[in-house]
């Protein structure tokens, strides 16, 4: 379910690129591929930041935009982490036979938002945040062991979703401010 949700986010990003930035999403993926591969292998938004900035520069985004948006996104844009936290919390509650009341859901929602913004861009951060959510929802912490085995795969996907959001928003803002050089964006030298 987590990977399916991340695919939905990915498709939304591609649609946003097409509609708001008016660029070819497949070309964006080609231009941004080094950052995507780095994020998948390092599982760290912070470690991927230099590659993300380099990819934005090569695809024609003005440094005025990407030098602000990429570090900001690496710090606060944790959409993949949010998805992981919500789905994992409800999955583990269901496995443990715990019903989360509506009043607790509001608390969990605010906590997920705060945790996803405050989560550091390092490997394993979402798992640490999940343990906080489980304790708030009175779900046994031992249940996290059901997720740990697959977490390495999830972590790469979560980080990729996070940095994809950074790059997409950077391209959209650059286009809206006329600071995206589309000749460089479509150039074959960007690989």
PDB file of C-alpha atoms in Angstrom:
ATOM      1  CA  UNK A   1       0.000   0.000   0.000  1.00  0.00           C
ATOM      2  CA  UNK A   2       2.881   2.347   0.751  1.00  0.00           C
ATOM      3  CA  UNK A   3       4.525   1.819  -2.635  1.00  0.00           C
ATOM      4  CA  UNK A   4       1.149   2.168  -4.382  1.00  0.00           C
ATOM      5  CA  UNK A   5       0.583   5.493  -2.610  1.00  0.00           C
ATOM      6  CA  UNK A   6       4.050   6.683  -3.627  1.00  0.00           C
ATOM      7  CA  UNK A   7       3.280   5.749  -7.243  1.00  0.00           C
ATOM      8  CA  UNK A   8       0.166   7.946  -6.956  1.00  0.00           C
ATOM      9  CA  UNK A   9       2.296  10.828  -5.702  1.00  0.00           C
ATOM     10  CA  UNK A  10       4.774  10.240  -8.552  1.00  0.00           C
ATOM     11  CA  UNK A  11       1.994  10.355 -11.154  1.00  0.00           C
ATOM     12  CA  UNK A  12       0.664  13.547  -9.577  1.00  0.00           C
ATOM     13  CA  UNK A  13       4.126  15.101  -9.868  1.00  0.00           C
ATOM     14  CA  UNK A  14       4.333  14.161 -13.536  1.00  0.00           C
ATOM     15  CA  UNK A  15       0.903  15.697 -14.169  1.00  0.00           C
ATOM     16  CA  UNK A  16       1.922  18.884 -12.339  1.00  0.00           C
ATOM     17  CA  UNK A  17       5.040  19.163 -14.498  1.00  0.00           C
ATOM     18  CA  UNK A  18       2.957  18.786 -17.630  1.00  0.00           C
ATOM     19  CA  UNK A  19       0.240  21.260 -16.602  1.00  0.00           C
ATOM     20  CA  UNK A  20       2.013  23.875 -14.480  1.00  0.00           C
ATOM     21  CA  UNK A  21       5.588  23.856 -15.775  1.00  0.00           C
ATOM     22  CA  UNK A  22       4.584  22.967 -19.343  1.00  0.00           C
ATOM     23  CA  UNK A  23       7.529  20.610 -19.756  1.00  0.00           C
ATOM     24  CA  UNK A  24       7.812  16.974 -20.771  1.00  0.00           C
ATOM     25  CA  UNK A  25       7.789  14.846 -17.571  1.00  0.00           C
ATOM     26  CA  UNK A  26       9.883  12.130 -19.215  1.00  0.00           C
ATOM     27  CA  UNK A  27      12.559  14.686 -20.071  1.00  0.00           C
ATOM     28  CA  UNK A  28      12.437  15.889 -16.471  1.00  0.00           C
ATOM     29  CA  UNK A  29      13.034  12.317 -15.272  1.00  0.00           C
ATOM     30  CA  UNK A  30      15.959  12.017 -17.655  1.00  0.00           C
ATOM     31  CA  UNK A  31      17.435  15.323 -16.478  1.00  0.00           C
ATOM     32  CA  UNK A  32      16.859  14.516 -12.813  1.00  0.00           C
ATOM     33  CA  UNK A  33      17.949  10.856 -12.985  1.00  0.00           C
ATOM     34  CA  UNK A  34      21.239  11.314 -11.086  1.00  0.00           C
ATOM     35  CA  UNK A  35      19.419  12.814  -8.120  1.00  0.00           C
ATOM     36  CA  UNK A  36      16.785  10.063  -8.247  1.00  0.00           C
ATOM     37  CA  UNK A  37      19.422   7.315  -8.250  1.00  0.00           C
ATOM     38  CA  UNK A  38      21.365   8.996  -5.463  1.00  0.00           C
ATOM     39  CA  UNK A  39      18.266   9.289  -3.304  1.00  0.00           C
ATOM     40  CA  UNK A  40      17.308   5.663  -3.889  1.00  0.00           C
ATOM     41  CA  UNK A  41      20.742   4.409  -2.878  1.00  0.00           C
ATOM     42  CA  UNK A  42      21.595   6.771  -0.018  1.00  0.00           C
ATOM     43  CA  UNK A  43      18.094   7.030   1.489  1.00  0.00           C
ATOM     44  CA  UNK A  44      19.031  10.565   2.483  1.00  0.00           C
ATOM     45  CA  UNK A  45      17.567  13.848   1.256  1.00  0.00           C
ATOM     46  CA  UNK A  46      20.538  15.687   2.721  1.00  0.00           C
ATOM     47  CA  UNK A  47      23.077  13.512   0.881  1.00  0.00           C
ATOM     48  CA  UNK A  48      21.121  13.913  -2.362  1.00  0.00           C
ATOM     49  CA  UNK A  49      20.955  17.710  -2.153  1.00  0.00           C
ATOM     50  CA  UNK A  50      24.192  18.405  -4.115  1.00  0.00           C
ATOM     51  CA  UNK A  51      23.075  16.126  -6.955  1.00  0.00           C
ATOM     52  CA  UNK A  52      19.604  17.680  -6.951  1.00  0.00           C
ATOM     53  CA  UNK A  53      21.123  21.141  -7.281  1.00  0.00           C
ATOM     54  CA  UNK A  54      23.477  19.985 -10.032  1.00  0.00           C
ATOM     55  CA  UNK A  55      20.573  18.415 -11.964  1.00  0.00           C
ATOM     56  CA  UNK A  56      18.496  21.593 -11.614  1.00  0.00           C
ATOM     57  CA  UNK A  57      21.409  23.656 -12.889  1.00  0.00           C
ATOM     58  CA  UNK A  58      21.978  21.374 -15.885  1.00  0.00           C
ATOM     59  CA  UNK A  59      18.285  21.409 -16.801  1.00  0.00           C
ATOM     60  CA  UNK A  60      18.244  25.200 -16.972  1.00  0.00           C
ATOM     61  CA  UNK A  61      16.749  26.252 -13.639  1.00  0.00           C
ATOM     62  CA  UNK A  62      18.129  29.547 -12.398  1.00  0.00           C
ATOM     63  CA  UNK A  63      20.450  29.263  -9.359  1.00  0.00           C
ATOM     64  CA  UNK A  64      18.320  32.014  -7.808  1.00  0.00           C
ATOM     65  CA  UNK A  65      15.496  29.443  -7.536  1.00  0.00           C
ATOM     66  CA  UNK A  66      17.208  26.109  -6.857  1.00  0.00           C
ATOM     67  CA  UNK A  67      19.693  27.400  -4.288  1.00  0.00           C
ATOM     68  CA  UNK A  68      16.690  28.244  -2.124  1.00  0.00           C
ATOM     69  CA  UNK A  69      14.120  25.590  -3.026  1.00  0.00           C
ATOM     70  CA  UNK A  70      16.276  22.452  -2.945  1.00  0.00           C
ATOM     71  CA  UNK A  71      17.710  22.990   0.585  1.00  0.00           C
ATOM     72  CA  UNK A  72      14.287  24.072   1.833  1.00  0.00           C
ATOM     73  CA  UNK A  73      12.658  21.017   0.281  1.00  0.00           C
ATOM     74  CA  UNK A  74      15.316  18.685   1.672  1.00  0.00           C
ATOM     75  CA  UNK A  75      14.508  20.072   5.107  1.00  0.00           C
ATOM     76  CA  UNK A  76      10.706  20.295   5.176  1.00  0.00           C
ATOM     77  CA  UNK A  77       9.288  18.390   2.181  1.00  0.00           C
ATOM     78  CA  UNK A  78       8.792  14.882   3.499  1.00  0.00           C
ATOM     79  CA  UNK A  79       5.668  13.726   1.675  1.00  0.00           C
ATOM     80  CA  UNK A  80       6.947  10.164   1.378  1.00  0.00           C
ATOM     81  CA  UNK A  81       7.570  10.109   5.104  1.00  0.00           C
ATOM     82  CA  UNK A  82       4.026  11.328   5.772  1.00  0.00           C
ATOM     83  CA  UNK A  83       2.567   8.547   3.646  1.00  0.00           C
ATOM     84  CA  UNK A  84       4.723   5.951   5.396  1.00  0.00           C
ATOM     85  CA  UNK A  85       3.776   7.188   8.861  1.00  0.00           C
ATOM     86  CA  UNK A  86       0.029   7.221   8.234  1.00  0.00           C
ATOM     87  CA  UNK A  87      -0.204   3.862   6.474  1.00  0.00           C
ATOM     88  CA  UNK A  88       2.174   2.112   8.875  1.00  0.00           C
ATOM     89  CA  UNK A  89       0.387   3.420  11.962  1.00  0.00           C
ATOM     90  CA  UNK A  90      -3.013   2.251  10.773  1.00  0.00           C
ATOM     91  CA  UNK A  91      -1.589  -1.061   9.546  1.00  0.00           C
ATOM     92  CA  UNK A  92       0.058  -1.803  12.882  1.00  0.00           C
ATOM     93  CA  UNK A  93      -3.050  -0.718  14.797  1.00  0.00           C
ATOM     94  CA  UNK A  94      -5.091  -3.110  12.686  1.00  0.00           C
ATOM     95  CA  UNK A  95      -2.617  -5.964  13.187  1.00  0.00           C
ATOM     96  CA  UNK A  96      -2.660  -5.389  16.944  1.00  0.00           C
ATOM     97  CA  UNK A  97      -6.474  -5.205  17.012  1.00  0.00           C
ATOM     98  CA  UNK A  98      -6.486  -1.615  18.218  1.00  0.00           C
ATOM     99  CA  UNK A  99      -9.202   0.766  17.070  1.00  0.00           C
ATOM    100  CA  UNK A 100      -8.074   4.358  16.801  1.00  0.00           C
ATOM    101  CA  UNK A 101     -10.907   6.690  17.872  1.00  0.00           C
ATOM    102  CA  UNK A 102     -11.755   9.788  15.840  1.00  0.00           C
ATOM    103  CA  UNK A 103     -10.462  12.081  18.582  1.00  0.00           C
ATOM    104  CA  UNK A 104      -7.067  10.352  18.409  1.00  0.00           C
ATOM    105  CA  UNK A 105      -6.981  10.652  14.605  1.00  0.00           C
ATOM    106  CA  UNK A 106      -6.881  14.441  14.845  1.00  0.00           C
ATOM    107  CA  UNK A 107      -3.927  14.215  17.227  1.00  0.00           C
ATOM    108  CA  UNK A 108      -2.197  11.731  14.937  1.00  0.00           C
ATOM    109  CA  UNK A 109      -2.776  13.971  11.910  1.00  0.00           C
ATOM    110  CA  UNK A 110      -1.149  16.967  13.567  1.00  0.00           C
ATOM    111  CA  UNK A 111       1.687  14.781  14.853  1.00  0.00           C
ATOM    112  CA  UNK A 112       2.313  13.296  11.385  1.00  0.00           C
ATOM    113  CA  UNK A 113       2.473  16.777   9.882  1.00  0.00           C
ATOM    114  CA  UNK A 114       4.924  17.959  12.531  1.00  0.00           C
ATOM    115  CA  UNK A 115       7.046  14.813  12.326  1.00  0.00           C
ATOM    116  CA  UNK A 116       7.229  14.895   8.553  1.00  0.00           C
ATOM    117  CA  UNK A 117       8.458  18.490   8.625  1.00  0.00           C
ATOM    118  CA  UNK A 118      10.852  17.870  11.502  1.00  0.00           C
ATOM    119  CA  UNK A 119      12.225  14.531  10.283  1.00  0.00           C
ATOM    120  CA  UNK A 120      15.895  14.774   9.430  1.00  0.00           C
ATOM    121  CA  UNK A 121      16.963  13.877   5.900  1.00  0.00           C
ATOM    122  CA  UNK A 122      18.948  10.827   6.994  1.00  0.00           C
ATOM    123  CA  UNK A 123      18.378   7.089   6.550  1.00  0.00           C
ATOM    124  CA  UNK A 124      15.948   5.577   9.059  1.00  0.00           C
ATOM    125  CA  UNK A 125      14.368   8.829  10.170  1.00  0.00           C
ATOM    126  CA  UNK A 126      10.831   7.729   9.286  1.00  0.00           C
ATOM    127  CA  UNK A 127      11.212   4.588  11.389  1.00  0.00           C
ATOM    128  CA  UNK A 128      12.211   6.659  14.417  1.00  0.00           C
ATOM    129  CA  UNK A 129       9.212   8.944  13.821  1.00  0.00           C
ATOM    130  CA  UNK A 130       6.945   5.903  13.549  1.00  0.00           C
ATOM    131  CA  UNK A 131       7.870   4.770  17.051  1.00  0.00           C
ATOM    132  CA  UNK A 132       6.736   8.149  18.374  1.00  0.00           C
ATOM    133  CA  UNK A 133       3.395   7.800  16.621  1.00  0.00           C
ATOM    134  CA  UNK A 134       2.919   4.291  17.932  1.00  0.00           C
ATOM    135  CA  UNK A 135       3.463   5.420  21.505  1.00  0.00           C
ATOM    136  CA  UNK A 136       0.947   8.254  21.050  1.00  0.00           C
ATOM    137  CA  UNK A 137      -1.656   5.833  19.651  1.00  0.00           C
ATOM    138  CA  UNK A 138      -0.949   3.263  22.405  1.00  0.00           C
ATOM    139  CA  UNK A 139       0.163   0.665  19.880  1.00  0.00           C
ATOM    140  CA  UNK A 140       2.823  -1.728  21.219  1.00  0.00           C
ATOM    141  CA  UNK A 141       6.270  -0.637  20.063  1.00  0.00           C
ATOM    142  CA  UNK A 142       7.206  -4.263  19.413  1.00  0.00           C
ATOM    143  CA  UNK A 143       4.840  -4.207  16.438  1.00  0.00           C
ATOM    144  CA  UNK A 144       7.326  -2.069  14.501  1.00  0.00           C
ATOM    145  CA  UNK A 145       9.324  -5.268  14.013  1.00  0.00           C
ATOM    146  CA  UNK A 146       6.725  -6.249  11.392  1.00  0.00           C
ATOM    147  CA  UNK A 147       7.898  -3.344   9.221  1.00  0.00           C
ATOM    148  CA  UNK A 148      11.643  -3.294   9.874  1.00  0.00           C
ATOM    149  CA  UNK A 149      12.369  -6.077   7.380  1.00  0.00           C
ATOM    150  CA  UNK A 150      10.929  -4.152   4.423  1.00  0.00           C
ATOM    151  CA  UNK A 151      11.916  -0.728   5.676  1.00  0.00           C
ATOM    152  CA  UNK A 152      15.143  -0.491   3.664  1.00  0.00           C
ATOM    153  CA  UNK A 153      13.154  -0.787   0.451  1.00  0.00           C
ATOM    154  CA  UNK A 154      10.559   1.682   1.726  1.00  0.00           C
ATOM    155  CA  UNK A 155      13.235   4.154   2.818  1.00  0.00           C
ATOM    156  CA  UNK A 156      14.714   4.447  -0.674  1.00  0.00           C
ATOM    157  CA  UNK A 157      11.247   4.943  -2.142  1.00  0.00           C
ATOM    158  CA  UNK A 158      10.298   7.518   0.504  1.00  0.00           C
ATOM    159  CA  UNK A 159      13.454   9.526  -0.104  1.00  0.00           C
ATOM    160  CA  UNK A 160      12.961   9.389  -3.861  1.00  0.00           C
ATOM    161  CA  UNK A 161       9.428  10.717  -3.437  1.00  0.00           C
ATOM    162  CA  UNK A 162      10.719  13.505  -1.220  1.00  0.00           C
ATOM    163  CA  UNK A 163      13.433  14.681  -3.611  1.00  0.00           C
ATOM    164  CA  UNK A 164      11.163  14.298  -6.635  1.00  0.00           C
ATOM    165  CA  UNK A 165       8.840  16.786  -4.969  1.00  0.00           C
ATOM    166  CA  UNK A 166      11.750  19.162  -4.463  1.00  0.00           C
ATOM    167  CA  UNK A 167      12.751  18.990  -8.119  1.00  0.00           C
ATOM    168  CA  UNK A 168       9.215  19.242  -9.477  1.00  0.00           C
ATOM    169  CA  UNK A 169       8.341  22.264  -7.367  1.00  0.00           C
ATOM    170  CA  UNK A 170      11.641  23.891  -8.309  1.00  0.00           C
ATOM    171  CA  UNK A 171      10.888  23.421 -12.018  1.00  0.00           C
ATOM    172  CA  UNK A 172       7.332  24.727 -11.597  1.00  0.00           C
ATOM    173  CA  UNK A 173       8.425  27.829  -9.687  1.00  0.00           C
ATOM    174  CA  UNK A 174      11.273  28.484 -12.122  1.00  0.00           C
ATOM    175  CA  UNK A 175       8.866  28.240 -15.050  1.00  0.00           C
ATOM    176  CA  UNK A 176       6.322  30.529 -13.397  1.00  0.00           C
ATOM    177  CA  UNK A 177       9.037  33.139 -12.807  1.00  0.00           C
ATOM    178  CA  UNK A 178      10.470  32.744 -16.328  1.00  0.00           C
ATOM    179  CA  UNK A 179      13.693  31.416 -14.820  1.00  0.00           C
ATOM    180  CA  UNK A 180      13.641  28.034 -16.572  1.00  0.00           C
ATOM    181  CA  UNK A 181      15.748  27.890 -19.730  1.00  0.00           C
ATOM    182  CA  UNK A 182      13.735  25.447 -21.836  1.00  0.00           C
ATOM    183  CA  UNK A 183      16.505  25.169 -24.435  1.00  0.00           C
ATOM    184  CA  UNK A 184      18.807  23.775 -21.763  1.00  0.00           C
ATOM    185  CA  UNK A 185      15.956  21.698 -20.347  1.00  0.00           C
ATOM    186  CA  UNK A 186      15.476  19.922 -23.689  1.00  0.00           C
ATOM    187  CA  UNK A 187      19.179  19.829 -24.564  1.00  0.00           C
ATOM    188  CA  UNK A 188      20.694  16.375 -25.032  1.00  0.00           C
ATOM    189  CA  UNK A 189      23.767  17.435 -23.035  1.00  0.00           C
ATOM    190  CA  UNK A 190      21.937  17.226 -19.708  1.00  0.00           C
ATOM    191  CA  UNK A 191      22.613  13.590 -18.992  1.00  0.00           C
TER     192      UNK A 191
END
